[in-house]
Amino acid sequence: MKKIEAVIKPFKLDEVKEALQDAGVQGMTVLEAKGYGRQKGHSELYRGAEYVIDFLPKIKIEVVVPDDMVASVIEAIQTAARTGKIGDGKIFVSDVLDVIRIRTGETGAQAV
């Protein structure tokens, strides 16, 4: 199993969610996040004063999928989240050693 974490622009959440559902993903965790990469934030004017906004709002999506679904899930996220502009985000893939469903005690792929 793999854990796929995607950091995307907030307005792309619905498109990514639909793409993941179409790819067969049954569940996901969504977190509000703030961060920056090459964007380095931006400046805003408020009441005549300039403020530097270092951390931009982002959405972090986490899904755990079987190994055979990884490529299709990554493709779905890339296609749905891409705007072609700086700040589109990142996708991280890591191994998951085990999963335990708290309610039933199921482990492994059955718990996902």
Short mmCIF file of N, CA and C in Angstrom, two decimals:
data_model
loop_
_atom_site.label_atom_id
_atom_site.label_comp_id
_atom_site.label_asym_id
_atom_site.label_seq_id
_atom_site.Cartn_x
_atom_site.Cartn_y
_atom_site.Cartn_z
N MET A 1 0.84 -1.18 0.00
CA MET A 1 0.00 0.00 0.00
C MET A 1 0.88 1.24 0.00
N LYS A 2 0.34 2.30 -0.54
CA LYS A 2 1.05 3.58 -0.58
C LYS A 2 0.15 4.69 -0.04
N LYS A 3 0.80 5.65 0.59
CA LYS A 3 0.11 6.87 1.02
C LYS A 3 0.48 7.96 0.04
N ILE A 4 -0.53 8.57 -0.54
CA ILE A 4 -0.30 9.66 -1.50
C ILE A 4 -0.80 10.94 -0.84
N GLU A 5 0.12 11.90 -0.72
CA GLU A 5 -0.21 13.21 -0.15
C GLU A 5 -0.07 14.23 -1.26
N ALA A 6 -1.09 15.03 -1.45
CA ALA A 6 -1.05 16.07 -2.48
C ALA A 6 -1.34 17.41 -1.84
N VAL A 7 -0.50 18.39 -2.14
CA VAL A 7 -0.72 19.76 -1.70
C VAL A 7 -1.13 20.54 -2.93
N ILE A 8 -2.35 21.10 -2.90
CA ILE A 8 -2.92 21.73 -4.09
C ILE A 8 -3.49 23.11 -3.75
N LYS A 9 -3.88 23.85 -4.79
CA LYS A 9 -4.55 25.13 -4.60
C LYS A 9 -5.98 24.86 -4.11
N PRO A 10 -6.48 25.67 -3.18
CA PRO A 10 -7.80 25.41 -2.58
C PRO A 10 -8.95 25.33 -3.58
N PHE A 11 -8.93 26.14 -4.62
CA PHE A 11 -10.06 26.14 -5.54
C PHE A 11 -10.10 24.90 -6.44
N LYS A 12 -9.07 24.08 -6.37
CA LYS A 12 -9.02 22.84 -7.16
C LYS A 12 -9.54 21.62 -6.40
N LEU A 13 -9.94 21.80 -5.14
CA LEU A 13 -10.33 20.67 -4.31
C LEU A 13 -11.48 19.85 -4.91
N ASP A 14 -12.54 20.50 -5.34
CA ASP A 14 -13.69 19.76 -5.88
C ASP A 14 -13.32 18.95 -7.11
N GLU A 15 -12.52 19.54 -8.00
CA GLU A 15 -12.10 18.83 -9.21
C GLU A 15 -11.25 17.61 -8.84
N VAL A 16 -10.34 17.77 -7.90
CA VAL A 16 -9.47 16.66 -7.49
C VAL A 16 -10.30 15.58 -6.81
N LYS A 17 -11.24 15.98 -5.96
CA LYS A 17 -12.09 15.01 -5.26
C LYS A 17 -12.87 14.17 -6.27
N GLU A 18 -13.46 14.82 -7.26
CA GLU A 18 -14.22 14.08 -8.28
C GLU A 18 -13.31 13.16 -9.09
N ALA A 19 -12.11 13.63 -9.42
CA ALA A 19 -11.17 12.80 -10.19
C ALA A 19 -10.75 11.57 -9.38
N LEU A 20 -10.54 11.75 -8.08
CA LEU A 20 -10.17 10.63 -7.22
C LEU A 20 -11.32 9.63 -7.09
N GLN A 21 -12.54 10.12 -6.98
CA GLN A 21 -13.69 9.22 -6.91
C GLN A 21 -13.81 8.43 -8.21
N ASP A 22 -13.60 9.10 -9.35
CA ASP A 22 -13.65 8.42 -10.65
C ASP A 22 -12.55 7.38 -10.78
N ALA A 23 -11.41 7.60 -10.11
CA ALA A 23 -10.29 6.66 -10.16
C ALA A 23 -10.48 5.48 -9.20
N GLY A 24 -11.55 5.52 -8.40
CA GLY A 24 -11.83 4.40 -7.51
C GLY A 24 -11.38 4.57 -6.08
N VAL A 25 -10.95 5.77 -5.70
CA VAL A 25 -10.54 6.03 -4.32
C VAL A 25 -11.79 6.11 -3.46
N GLN A 26 -11.81 5.35 -2.36
CA GLN A 26 -13.01 5.27 -1.53
C GLN A 26 -13.03 6.28 -0.39
N GLY A 27 -11.87 6.74 0.06
CA GLY A 27 -11.84 7.68 1.16
C GLY A 27 -10.62 8.56 1.09
N MET A 28 -10.70 9.71 1.71
CA MET A 28 -9.57 10.63 1.72
C MET A 28 -9.65 11.52 2.95
N THR A 29 -8.52 12.09 3.31
CA THR A 29 -8.46 13.07 4.38
C THR A 29 -8.05 14.39 3.75
N VAL A 30 -8.75 15.47 4.12
CA VAL A 30 -8.47 16.79 3.57
C VAL A 30 -8.14 17.73 4.72
N LEU A 31 -7.00 18.42 4.60
CA LEU A 31 -6.55 19.35 5.63
C LEU A 31 -6.32 20.72 5.02
N GLU A 32 -6.65 21.76 5.77
CA GLU A 32 -6.27 23.11 5.34
C GLU A 32 -4.83 23.33 5.77
N ALA A 33 -4.04 23.88 4.87
CA ALA A 33 -2.63 24.09 5.16
C ALA A 33 -2.20 25.46 4.66
N LYS A 34 -1.04 25.89 5.09
CA LYS A 34 -0.42 27.11 4.59
C LYS A 34 1.02 26.79 4.27
N GLY A 35 1.54 27.38 3.22
CA GLY A 35 2.92 27.12 2.87
C GLY A 35 3.34 27.90 1.65
N TYR A 36 4.59 27.69 1.27
CA TYR A 36 5.09 28.30 0.05
C TYR A 36 6.25 27.46 -0.46
N GLY A 37 6.51 27.60 -1.73
CA GLY A 37 7.66 26.96 -2.36
C GLY A 37 8.37 28.02 -3.17
N ARG A 38 8.40 27.81 -4.45
CA ARG A 38 9.03 28.80 -5.33
C ARG A 38 8.22 30.07 -5.44
N GLN A 39 6.94 30.02 -5.05
CA GLN A 39 6.09 31.20 -5.11
C GLN A 39 6.60 32.31 -4.20
N LYS A 40 7.13 31.93 -3.05
CA LYS A 40 7.66 32.87 -2.05
C LYS A 40 6.63 33.86 -1.54
N GLY A 41 5.34 33.52 -1.59
CA GLY A 41 4.31 34.42 -1.08
C GLY A 41 4.07 35.57 -2.03
N HIS A 42 3.39 36.61 -1.54
CA HIS A 42 3.12 37.79 -2.35
C HIS A 42 2.83 38.98 -1.42
N SER A 43 2.77 40.18 -2.02
CA SER A 43 2.49 41.40 -1.26
C SER A 43 1.06 41.84 -1.50
N GLU A 44 0.43 42.41 -0.47
CA GLU A 44 -0.91 42.96 -0.59
C GLU A 44 -0.93 44.35 0.03
N LEU A 45 -1.80 45.20 -0.51
CA LEU A 45 -1.99 46.53 0.05
C LEU A 45 -3.25 46.55 0.90
N TYR A 46 -3.16 47.02 2.13
CA TYR A 46 -4.32 47.13 3.00
C TYR A 46 -4.27 48.49 3.68
N ARG A 47 -5.24 49.33 3.40
CA ARG A 47 -5.32 50.68 3.96
C ARG A 47 -4.02 51.46 3.75
N GLY A 48 -3.48 51.33 2.58
CA GLY A 48 -2.30 52.09 2.22
C GLY A 48 -0.98 51.49 2.65
N ALA A 49 -1.02 50.43 3.43
CA ALA A 49 0.21 49.79 3.89
C ALA A 49 0.41 48.48 3.13
N GLU A 50 1.67 48.18 2.83
CA GLU A 50 1.97 46.95 2.10
C GLU A 50 2.34 45.85 3.10
N TYR A 51 1.70 44.70 2.94
CA TYR A 51 1.96 43.54 3.78
C TYR A 51 2.47 42.39 2.92
N VAL A 52 3.45 41.68 3.45
CA VAL A 52 3.96 40.50 2.74
C VAL A 52 3.26 39.28 3.31
N ILE A 53 2.61 38.54 2.44
CA ILE A 53 1.94 37.30 2.83
C ILE A 53 2.91 36.16 2.50
N ASP A 54 3.60 35.65 3.53
CA ASP A 54 4.61 34.60 3.33
C ASP A 54 3.98 33.25 3.03
N PHE A 55 2.98 32.87 3.80
CA PHE A 55 2.38 31.55 3.66
C PHE A 55 1.05 31.66 2.94
N LEU A 56 0.94 30.93 1.85
CA LEU A 56 -0.27 30.96 1.04
C LEU A 56 -1.19 29.81 1.44
N PRO A 57 -2.51 30.02 1.33
CA PRO A 57 -3.43 28.93 1.69
C PRO A 57 -3.32 27.78 0.69
N LYS A 58 -3.28 26.56 1.21
CA LYS A 58 -3.21 25.35 0.39
C LYS A 58 -4.15 24.32 0.99
N ILE A 59 -4.40 23.27 0.25
CA ILE A 59 -5.17 22.12 0.72
C ILE A 59 -4.27 20.90 0.61
N LYS A 60 -4.26 20.08 1.66
CA LYS A 60 -3.48 18.84 1.64
C LYS A 60 -4.47 17.68 1.64
N ILE A 61 -4.33 16.81 0.65
CA ILE A 61 -5.18 15.63 0.52
C ILE A 61 -4.32 14.41 0.79
N GLU A 62 -4.82 13.49 1.61
CA GLU A 62 -4.11 12.25 1.90
C GLU A 62 -5.01 11.08 1.54
N VAL A 63 -4.48 10.13 0.77
CA VAL A 63 -5.21 8.90 0.46
C VAL A 63 -4.25 7.72 0.59
N VAL A 64 -4.78 6.58 0.99
CA VAL A 64 -4.00 5.35 1.04
C VAL A 64 -4.64 4.39 0.05
N VAL A 65 -3.81 3.89 -0.88
CA VAL A 65 -4.32 3.03 -1.95
C VAL A 65 -3.42 1.80 -2.12
N PRO A 66 -3.97 0.74 -2.72
CA PRO A 66 -3.13 -0.41 -3.05
C PRO A 66 -2.08 -0.02 -4.09
N ASP A 67 -0.98 -0.77 -4.13
CA ASP A 67 0.12 -0.45 -5.04
C ASP A 67 -0.33 -0.35 -6.50
N ASP A 68 -1.29 -1.17 -6.91
CA ASP A 68 -1.70 -1.18 -8.32
C ASP A 68 -2.53 0.05 -8.71
N MET A 69 -2.96 0.85 -7.75
CA MET A 69 -3.74 2.06 -8.06
C MET A 69 -2.90 3.34 -8.06
N VAL A 70 -1.65 3.25 -7.66
CA VAL A 70 -0.83 4.46 -7.46
C VAL A 70 -0.74 5.30 -8.73
N ALA A 71 -0.41 4.69 -9.85
CA ALA A 71 -0.22 5.46 -11.09
C ALA A 71 -1.50 6.17 -11.51
N SER A 72 -2.65 5.50 -11.42
CA SER A 72 -3.90 6.13 -11.84
C SER A 72 -4.32 7.25 -10.90
N VAL A 73 -4.03 7.09 -9.61
CA VAL A 73 -4.37 8.13 -8.64
C VAL A 73 -3.49 9.37 -8.85
N ILE A 74 -2.20 9.16 -9.08
CA ILE A 74 -1.30 10.28 -9.34
C ILE A 74 -1.73 11.02 -10.60
N GLU A 75 -2.05 10.29 -11.64
CA GLU A 75 -2.49 10.90 -12.90
C GLU A 75 -3.77 11.70 -12.69
N ALA A 76 -4.71 11.16 -11.91
CA ALA A 76 -5.96 11.86 -11.65
C ALA A 76 -5.71 13.18 -10.91
N ILE A 77 -4.84 13.14 -9.91
CA ILE A 77 -4.53 14.36 -9.16
C ILE A 77 -3.84 15.39 -10.05
N GLN A 78 -2.84 14.94 -10.81
CA GLN A 78 -2.11 15.87 -11.68
C GLN A 78 -3.03 16.54 -12.68
N THR A 79 -3.87 15.76 -13.32
CA THR A 79 -4.77 16.30 -14.34
C THR A 79 -5.75 17.29 -13.74
N ALA A 80 -6.34 16.95 -12.59
CA ALA A 80 -7.36 17.80 -11.99
C ALA A 80 -6.79 19.05 -11.33
N ALA A 81 -5.57 18.97 -10.78
CA ALA A 81 -5.01 20.09 -10.01
C ALA A 81 -4.19 21.06 -10.86
N ARG A 82 -3.81 20.67 -12.06
CA ARG A 82 -2.90 21.48 -12.87
C ARG A 82 -3.60 22.73 -13.42
N THR A 83 -2.97 23.89 -13.19
CA THR A 83 -3.40 25.14 -13.83
C THR A 83 -2.34 25.61 -14.83
N GLY A 84 -1.13 25.08 -14.69
CA GLY A 84 -0.03 25.51 -15.55
C GLY A 84 0.72 26.69 -15.00
N LYS A 85 0.33 27.17 -13.82
CA LYS A 85 0.99 28.32 -13.21
C LYS A 85 1.76 27.87 -11.98
N ILE A 86 2.69 28.70 -11.55
CA ILE A 86 3.48 28.41 -10.37
C ILE A 86 2.56 28.24 -9.16
N GLY A 87 2.89 27.30 -8.29
CA GLY A 87 2.09 27.08 -7.09
C GLY A 87 1.03 26.00 -7.23
N ASP A 88 1.07 25.22 -8.31
CA ASP A 88 0.08 24.15 -8.50
C ASP A 88 0.18 23.09 -7.42
N GLY A 89 1.35 22.90 -6.83
CA GLY A 89 1.47 21.99 -5.71
C GLY A 89 2.44 20.85 -5.93
N LYS A 90 2.37 19.88 -5.04
CA LYS A 90 3.27 18.72 -5.06
C LYS A 90 2.48 17.48 -4.71
N ILE A 91 3.02 16.32 -5.13
CA ILE A 91 2.48 15.02 -4.76
C ILE A 91 3.61 14.22 -4.14
N PHE A 92 3.36 13.65 -2.96
CA PHE A 92 4.34 12.82 -2.27
C PHE A 92 3.78 11.41 -2.15
N VAL A 93 4.63 10.41 -2.40
CA VAL A 93 4.22 9.01 -2.29
C VAL A 93 5.14 8.32 -1.29
N SER A 94 4.53 7.63 -0.33
CA SER A 94 5.34 6.90 0.66
C SER A 94 4.70 5.54 0.95
N ASP A 95 5.51 4.62 1.45
CA ASP A 95 5.04 3.29 1.79
C ASP A 95 4.21 3.32 3.07
N VAL A 96 3.20 2.46 3.10
CA VAL A 96 2.40 2.26 4.30
C VAL A 96 2.62 0.82 4.76
N LEU A 97 3.12 0.65 5.95
CA LEU A 97 3.42 -0.69 6.45
C LEU A 97 2.17 -1.45 6.86
N ASP A 98 1.22 -0.77 7.49
CA ASP A 98 0.00 -1.45 7.91
C ASP A 98 -1.09 -0.42 8.15
N VAL A 99 -2.33 -0.90 8.11
CA VAL A 99 -3.50 -0.08 8.41
C VAL A 99 -4.38 -0.91 9.32
N ILE A 100 -4.95 -0.28 10.34
CA ILE A 100 -5.87 -0.97 11.24
C ILE A 100 -7.15 -0.16 11.32
N ARG A 101 -8.27 -0.83 11.03
CA ARG A 101 -9.57 -0.18 11.19
C ARG A 101 -9.94 -0.29 12.67
N ILE A 102 -10.12 0.82 13.33
CA ILE A 102 -10.35 0.84 14.77
C ILE A 102 -11.65 0.11 15.14
N ARG A 103 -12.71 0.34 14.40
CA ARG A 103 -14.01 -0.24 14.74
C ARG A 103 -14.02 -1.76 14.73
N THR A 104 -13.41 -2.38 13.68
CA THR A 104 -13.51 -3.83 13.52
C THR A 104 -12.22 -4.58 13.82
N GLY A 105 -11.10 -3.87 13.86
CA GLY A 105 -9.81 -4.52 14.06
C GLY A 105 -9.22 -5.09 12.78
N GLU A 106 -9.89 -4.88 11.63
CA GLU A 106 -9.35 -5.36 10.36
C GLU A 106 -7.99 -4.70 10.11
N THR A 107 -7.11 -5.42 9.42
CA THR A 107 -5.81 -4.87 9.11
C THR A 107 -5.52 -4.99 7.62
N GLY A 108 -4.48 -4.29 7.17
CA GLY A 108 -4.05 -4.38 5.78
C GLY A 108 -5.04 -3.76 4.81
N ALA A 109 -5.08 -4.31 3.59
CA ALA A 109 -5.90 -3.75 2.51
C ALA A 109 -7.39 -3.73 2.87
N GLN A 110 -7.86 -4.70 3.67
CA GLN A 110 -9.27 -4.73 4.05
C GLN A 110 -9.65 -3.52 4.91
N ALA A 111 -8.69 -2.94 5.60
CA ALA A 111 -8.97 -1.81 6.49
C ALA A 111 -9.04 -0.49 5.73
N VAL A 112 -8.52 -0.47 4.53
CA VAL A 112 -8.54 0.76 3.75
C VAL A 112 -9.93 0.92 3.20
#
